[in-house]
Amino acid sequence: MKPRLSTDEYAAGIASGDRVILAKAISLAESTLPEDQQQAGELISKLGPAKNTIRIGITGVPGVGKSTFIEAFGKHVTSLNKRLAVLTIDPSSQLTKGSILGDKTRMDELSKNPLAFIRPTASGNTLGGTAGRTREAILLCEAAGYEIILVETVGVGQSETQVKNLVDFFLLLMLAGAGDELQGIKKGIMEMADAILITKADGDNVRRAKEAQADYQHALNLLTETDSGWKPKVLTCSALSYMGIKEVWQTILSFQEHMISKGYYQAQRNTQTVKAFHEAFDYLLRNELAKYPELRVKAETLEAQVANQKVQAHQAAGELMELYREVLRQS
Ligand code: GDP
């Protein structure tokens, strides 16, 4: 077995911008071993919070142009001398054991850029685990001096909601004229977006992209205003011809300025952290419960009864809790 790095060694490596150590620290945070989790927690506390960072979530169906956009966006922000970390969450990796993000050509140029750090994050075997680990990966990247953190999620499903809770700014990439349903975009996802970006606005597609921009802007204007007062924007871009990229960055900056001026920037992060604490506890509790076979059996029986409307959901939860207390008393 390889000798384990001490927390101080990790901290010193990260502070000095050592990418190998940063990658190792992220692996430590992703590990399911309790001692690794413990050390990752200590490390993050030791490193402390970083200042002046922005966390951006990016989502959209496969093929919408996420990696091409991130490549172009990365080129732009690194040309401004910003350091960028890209964390990709790939929910398919657990199922297929291979990954749809696995092809090496993804973000090829950016991966060679010394100001960029790209890291695919395995989604882990439970959703509850993913968000917690990605949160730690974000904090580690920030401590390593990356000011812009992109969290990319692939596909559609629960992962978007989780990413929304990890980031300051949520960007939804969409194709023009493909129809929301075709793109698997549920209404709720549009409502989470701080901006929608219509991709591939080039060649024959320019007109359609402009039309889609007007339609989506109209749809977003109909949504009730958020507490912060930020009005979600709809933009178009062509990552291939590098059009509209700097406008996305400018929009993100004006969002950040807006949120800071309204006192919402840190407040949103604080709310997210509290939520993360509860989620982490729920996750531990569920894992704890799963250790007792009698609870598992009881849960399955109750599930069937709840499904058949024989027992009410709350009543079933109460019964399971009662058995848990009983098991604890006996152990
Ligand atoms: P992802 O699956 O969302 O990461 O999508 P990719 O970035 O891999 O892009 C999917 C396909 O769309 C690729 O063939 C890209 O070359 C193409 N594509 C991406 N961005 C653009 C663009 O701005 N214009 C055009 N015309 N094609 C694009």
Coordinates of C-alpha atoms and ligand atoms in Angstrom, one line a residue:
M1 CA 0.0 0.0 0.0
K2 CA 1.2 3.5 -0.8
P3 CA 2.1 5.6 2.3
R4 CA -0.7 7.9 3.1
L5 CA 0.1 11.7 2.9
S6 CA -0.4 13.6 6.1
T7 CA -3.0 16.3 6.3
D8 CA -0.2 18.9 6.4
E9 CA 1.4 17.4 3.3
Y10 CA -1.8 17.6 1.5
A11 CA -2.4 21.2 2.6
A12 CA 1.1 22.3 1.7
G13 CA 0.8 20.7 -1.7
I14 CA -2.5 22.3 -2.5
A15 CA -1.4 25.7 -1.3
S16 CA 1.6 25.5 -3.6
G17 CA -0.6 24.6 -6.6
D18 CA 0.6 21.0 -6.9
R19 CA -2.0 19.5 -9.2
V20 CA -1.1 15.9 -8.4
I21 CA -1.7 16.5 -4.8
L22 CA -4.9 18.4 -5.5
A23 CA -6.1 15.4 -7.6
K24 CA -5.1 13.0 -4.7
A25 CA -7.0 15.2 -2.2
I26 CA -10.1 15.0 -4.4
S27 CA -9.8 11.3 -4.5
L28 CA -9.5 11.3 -0.7
A29 CA -12.7 13.3 -0.5
E30 CA -14.4 10.9 -2.9
S31 CA -13.4 7.8 -1.0
T32 CA -16.0 6.0 1.0
L33 CA -13.6 4.9 3.7
P34 CA -14.5 6.6 7.0
E35 CA -10.8 7.4 7.7
D36 CA -10.4 9.1 4.3
Q37 CA -13.6 11.1 4.8
Q38 CA -12.3 12.2 8.2
Q39 CA -9.0 13.3 6.8
A40 CA -10.6 15.1 3.9
G41 CA -12.8 17.0 6.4
E42 CA -9.8 17.9 8.4
L43 CA -7.9 19.0 5.4
I44 CA -10.7 21.3 4.2
S45 CA -11.0 22.8 7.6
K46 CA -7.3 23.4 7.7
L47 CA -7.2 25.0 4.3
G48 CA -10.1 27.4 5.2
P49 CA -12.4 29.2 2.8
A50 CA -11.0 30.8 -0.3
K51 CA -12.1 34.3 -1.2
N52 CA -13.5 35.7 -4.5
T53 CA -14.5 32.6 -6.2
I54 CA -17.4 31.9 -8.5
R55 CA -19.0 28.5 -8.8
I56 CA -20.9 27.9 -12.1
G57 CA -23.1 24.9 -12.8
I58 CA -23.5 23.8 -16.4
T59 CA -26.1 21.4 -17.6
G60 CA -27.7 20.3 -20.9
V61 CA -28.4 17.1 -22.8
P62 CA -25.6 15.2 -24.3
G63 CA -24.7 16.7 -27.7
V64 CA -25.9 20.2 -26.8
G65 CA -22.3 21.4 -26.9
K66 CA -21.2 21.5 -23.2
S67 CA -17.6 20.4 -23.7
T68 CA -17.1 22.6 -26.7
F69 CA -18.5 25.5 -24.8
I70 CA -16.4 24.8 -21.8
E71 CA -13.3 24.7 -24.0
A72 CA -14.1 28.1 -25.5
F73 CA -15.2 29.6 -22.2
G74 CA -12.0 28.2 -20.6
K75 CA -9.9 29.8 -23.3
H76 CA -11.6 33.1 -22.7
V77 CA -11.3 33.3 -18.9
T78 CA -7.7 31.9 -18.9
S79 CA -6.8 34.6 -21.4
L80 CA -7.9 37.0 -18.6
N81 CA -5.5 35.2 -16.4
K82 CA -8.1 33.5 -14.3
R83 CA -7.6 30.0 -13.1
L84 CA -10.4 27.6 -13.9
A85 CA -11.3 24.2 -12.5
V86 CA -13.8 22.0 -14.3
L87 CA -15.5 19.2 -12.3
T88 CA -17.7 16.9 -14.4
I89 CA -20.3 14.8 -12.9
D90 CA -21.1 11.8 -15.0
P91 CA -24.1 9.9 -13.7
S92 CA -23.6 7.2 -16.3
S93 CA -20.2 6.1 -15.1
Q94 CA -21.5 3.8 -12.3
L95 CA -23.9 2.0 -14.6
T96 CA -21.7 1.4 -17.5
K97 CA -18.4 1.3 -15.7
G98 CA -17.2 3.2 -18.7
S99 CA -18.1 6.8 -19.0
I100 CA -19.7 8.9 -21.7
L101 CA -17.2 11.5 -20.6
G102 CA -14.4 9.1 -20.9
D103 CA -13.3 9.9 -24.4
K104 CA -9.9 11.6 -24.1
T105 CA -10.6 14.3 -26.7
R106 CA -13.1 16.1 -24.5
M107 CA -11.7 19.5 -23.6
D108 CA -8.4 18.5 -25.1
E109 CA -7.0 22.0 -25.4
L110 CA -8.2 23.1 -22.0
S111 CA -6.7 20.1 -20.4
K112 CA -3.2 21.2 -21.6
N113 CA -3.7 24.8 -20.3
P114 CA -1.6 25.4 -17.2
L115 CA -4.3 27.7 -15.8
A116 CA -7.0 25.0 -16.0
F117 CA -7.7 21.9 -14.0
I118 CA -10.1 19.3 -15.3
R119 CA -11.4 16.5 -13.2
P120 CA -14.2 14.0 -13.9
T121 CA -16.0 13.0 -10.7
A122 CA -17.5 9.6 -10.6
S123 CA -21.0 10.0 -9.4
G124 CA -20.6 7.4 -6.7
N125 CA -23.2 4.8 -5.9
T126 CA -25.7 7.1 -4.4
L127 CA -26.9 10.5 -5.2
G128 CA -26.6 11.5 -1.6
G129 CA -22.9 10.9 -1.9
T130 CA -22.3 12.8 -5.1
A131 CA -23.2 16.2 -3.9
G132 CA -21.1 15.9 -0.7
R133 CA -18.1 14.8 -2.6
T134 CA -18.4 17.4 -5.3
R135 CA -18.8 20.1 -2.6
E136 CA -15.5 19.0 -1.1
A137 CA -13.8 18.9 -4.5
I138 CA -15.0 22.5 -5.1
L139 CA -13.5 23.6 -1.8
L140 CA -10.2 21.9 -2.5
C141 CA -10.0 23.5 -6.0
E142 CA -10.7 26.9 -4.5
A143 CA -8.0 26.4 -1.9
A144 CA -5.6 25.5 -4.7
G145 CA -6.2 29.0 -6.2
Y146 CA -8.9 28.2 -8.8
E147 CA -11.2 31.2 -8.9
I148 CA -13.7 29.9 -11.3
I149 CA -15.2 26.5 -10.7
L150 CA -17.3 24.9 -13.3
V151 CA -19.5 22.0 -12.3
E152 CA -20.7 20.2 -15.3
T153 CA -23.4 17.7 -15.2
V154 CA -24.4 15.4 -18.0
G155 CA -27.8 14.4 -18.9
V156 CA -31.0 15.0 -17.2
G157 CA -32.4 13.9 -13.9
Q158 CA -31.8 14.5 -10.2
S159 CA -28.2 15.6 -10.6
E160 CA -29.2 19.1 -11.8
T161 CA -31.0 19.8 -8.6
Q162 CA -28.0 18.7 -6.7
V163 CA -25.6 20.8 -8.8
K164 CA -27.9 23.8 -8.3
N165 CA -27.3 23.5 -4.6
L166 CA -23.5 23.5 -5.1
V167 CA -23.1 26.6 -7.3
D168 CA -23.7 30.3 -7.3
F169 CA -24.7 30.5 -11.0
F170 CA -26.6 27.9 -12.9
L171 CA -26.3 27.9 -16.7
L172 CA -28.6 25.7 -18.9
L173 CA -27.4 25.0 -22.4
M174 CA -30.1 24.4 -25.0
L175 CA -30.5 23.7 -28.6
A176 CA -32.6 25.9 -30.8
G177 CA -35.7 24.3 -32.3
A178 CA -35.3 20.9 -30.7
G179 CA -38.3 21.2 -28.4
D180 CA -38.0 21.1 -24.6
E181 CA -39.3 17.6 -24.3
L182 CA -36.9 16.3 -26.9
Q183 CA -34.1 17.7 -24.9
G184 CA -35.5 16.2 -21.7
I185 CA -35.7 19.6 -20.2
K186 CA -38.3 19.7 -17.5
K187 CA -40.0 22.9 -16.5
G188 CA -38.3 22.9 -13.1
I189 CA -34.9 22.9 -14.6
M190 CA -35.6 26.0 -16.6
E191 CA -36.8 27.7 -13.4
M192 CA -33.5 26.9 -11.8
A193 CA -31.5 28.6 -14.5
D194 CA -29.8 32.0 -13.9
A195 CA -29.2 32.0 -17.6
I196 CA -30.0 29.9 -20.6
L197 CA -27.5 29.6 -23.4
I198 CA -28.7 28.6 -26.9
T199 CA -25.7 26.8 -28.4
K200 CA -24.6 26.4 -32.0
A201 CA -25.8 29.8 -33.2
D202 CA -23.9 29.6 -36.4
G203 CA -24.4 28.9 -40.1
D204 CA -28.0 28.1 -40.9
N205 CA -28.8 27.9 -37.3
V206 CA -28.4 31.6 -36.5
R207 CA -32.0 32.6 -37.2
R208 CA -33.4 29.7 -35.3
A209 CA -31.2 30.5 -32.3
K210 CA -32.4 34.1 -32.3
E211 CA -36.0 32.9 -32.4
A212 CA -35.4 30.4 -29.6
Q213 CA -33.7 33.2 -27.6
A214 CA -36.8 35.4 -27.8
D215 CA -39.1 32.5 -27.0
Y216 CA -37.2 31.4 -23.9
Q217 CA -36.7 35.0 -22.7
H218 CA -40.4 35.4 -23.0
A219 CA -41.0 32.2 -21.0
L220 CA -38.5 33.2 -18.3
N221 CA -40.0 36.7 -18.0
L222 CA -43.3 35.0 -17.1
L223 CA -41.7 33.2 -14.1
T224 CA -42.1 34.8 -10.8
E225 CA -39.3 37.0 -9.7
T226 CA -36.6 35.4 -7.5
D227 CA -36.0 36.8 -4.0
S228 CA -32.7 38.3 -5.2
G229 CA -34.3 40.2 -8.0
W230 CA -32.0 38.7 -10.6
K231 CA -33.8 38.3 -14.0
P232 CA -32.6 35.2 -15.8
K233 CA -31.0 36.0 -19.2
V234 CA -31.1 34.1 -22.4
L235 CA -28.0 34.3 -24.6
T236 CA -26.8 32.7 -27.8
C237 CA -23.3 31.5 -28.6
S238 CA -21.3 29.6 -31.1
A239 CA -18.5 27.9 -29.3
L240 CA -17.0 26.7 -32.6
S241 CA -16.6 30.2 -33.9
Y242 CA -16.0 31.6 -30.5
M243 CA -19.0 34.0 -30.7
G244 CA -21.0 35.1 -27.6
I245 CA -18.5 33.5 -25.2
K246 CA -17.3 36.7 -23.6
E247 CA -20.9 37.8 -23.2
V248 CA -21.5 34.7 -21.1
W249 CA -18.7 35.7 -18.8
Q250 CA -19.9 39.2 -18.6
T251 CA -23.4 38.0 -17.7
I252 CA -21.9 35.9 -14.9
L253 CA -19.9 38.8 -13.6
S254 CA -23.0 41.1 -13.6
F255 CA -24.9 38.3 -11.8
Q256 CA -22.2 38.1 -9.2
E257 CA -22.2 41.9 -8.8
H258 CA -26.0 41.9 -8.4
M259 CA -25.9 39.1 -5.9
I260 CA -23.2 40.7 -3.8
S261 CA -24.9 44.1 -3.8
K262 CA -28.1 42.5 -2.6
G263 CA -26.4 40.5 0.1
Y264 CA -27.4 37.3 -1.6
Y265 CA -24.1 35.9 -2.7
Q266 CA -22.8 34.7 0.6
A267 CA -26.3 34.1 1.9
Q268 CA -27.0 31.6 -0.8
R269 CA -23.7 29.8 -0.1
N270 CA -24.6 29.7 3.6
T271 CA -28.0 28.3 2.9
Q272 CA -26.4 25.7 0.7
T273 CA -23.9 24.7 3.4
V274 CA -26.6 24.2 5.9
K275 CA -28.5 22.1 3.4
A276 CA -25.4 20.1 2.8
F277 CA -25.0 19.4 6.5
H278 CA -28.6 18.1 6.7
E279 CA -28.1 16.0 3.5
A280 CA -24.9 14.6 4.8
F281 CA -26.5 13.6 8.1
D282 CA -29.5 12.1 6.3
Y283 CA -27.1 10.1 4.2
L284 CA -25.2 8.8 7.2
L285 CA -28.4 8.0 8.9
R286 CA -29.7 6.0 5.9
N287 CA -26.3 4.2 5.7
E288 CA -26.6 3.4 9.4
L289 CA -30.1 2.0 9.1
A290 CA -29.0 -0.2 6.2
K291 CA -26.5 -1.9 8.6
Y292 CA -29.4 -3.6 10.4
P293 CA -31.0 -6.5 8.4
E294 CA -34.1 -6.4 10.5
L295 CA -34.7 -2.8 9.6
R296 CA -34.1 -3.5 5.9
V297 CA -36.7 -6.3 6.0
K298 CA -39.2 -4.1 7.9
A299 CA -38.6 -1.3 5.5
E300 CA -39.4 -3.5 2.5
T301 CA -42.6 -4.8 4.2
L302 CA -43.7 -1.3 5.0
E303 CA -42.9 -0.1 1.4
A304 CA -45.2 -2.8 0.1
Q305 CA -47.9 -1.8 2.6
V306 CA -47.5 1.9 1.7
A307 CA -47.7 1.1 -2.0
N308 CA -51.0 -0.8 -1.4
Q309 CA -52.4 2.1 0.7
K310 CA -52.6 -0.3 3.7
V311 CA -50.5 2.0 5.8
Q312 CA -50.0 5.7 5.6
A313 CA -46.5 6.9 4.7
H314 CA -46.0 8.9 7.9
Q315 CA -47.3 6.0 10.0
A316 CA -44.9 3.6 8.3
A317 CA -42.0 6.0 8.9
G318 CA -43.0 6.1 12.6
E319 CA -43.1 2.3 12.8
L320 CA -39.6 2.0 11.2
M321 CA -38.3 4.6 13.7
E322 CA -39.8 2.7 16.6
L323 CA -38.0 -0.5 15.4
Y324 CA -34.8 1.4 15.1
R325 CA -35.0 2.7 18.7
E326 CA -35.8 -0.9 19.8
V327 CA -32.7 -2.2 17.9
L328 CA -30.5 0.5 19.5
R329 CA -31.8 -0.4 23.0
Q330 CA -30.9 -4.0 22.4
S331 CA -27.4 -3.4 21.0
Ligands
GDP1 P1 -21.7 17.7 -25.1 O1 -22.1 16.3 -25.2 O2 -22.9 18.5 -24.5 O3 -20.5 17.9 -24.3 O4 -21.5 18.3 -26.6 P2 -20.2 18.5 -27.4 O5 -19.5 19.7 -27.0 O6 -19.4 17.2 -27.4 O7 -20.8 18.8 -28.8 C1 -21.6 17.9 -29.5 C2 -21.4 18.2 -31.1 O8 -21.9 19.5 -31.4 C3 -20.0 18.1 -31.5 O9 -20.0 17.4 -32.8 C4 -19.6 19.5 -31.7 O10 -18.6 19.7 -32.7 C5 -20.9 20.2 -32.1 N1 -20.8 21.6 -31.6 C6 -20.5 22.0 -30.3 N2 -20.6 23.4 -30.3 C7 -20.9 23.8 -31.5 C8 -21.1 25.1 -32.1 O11 -21.0 26.1 -31.5 N3 -21.5 25.1 -33.4 C9 -21.7 24.0 -34.2 N4 -22.1 24.1 -35.4 N5 -21.5 22.8 -33.6 C10 -21.1 22.7 -32.4

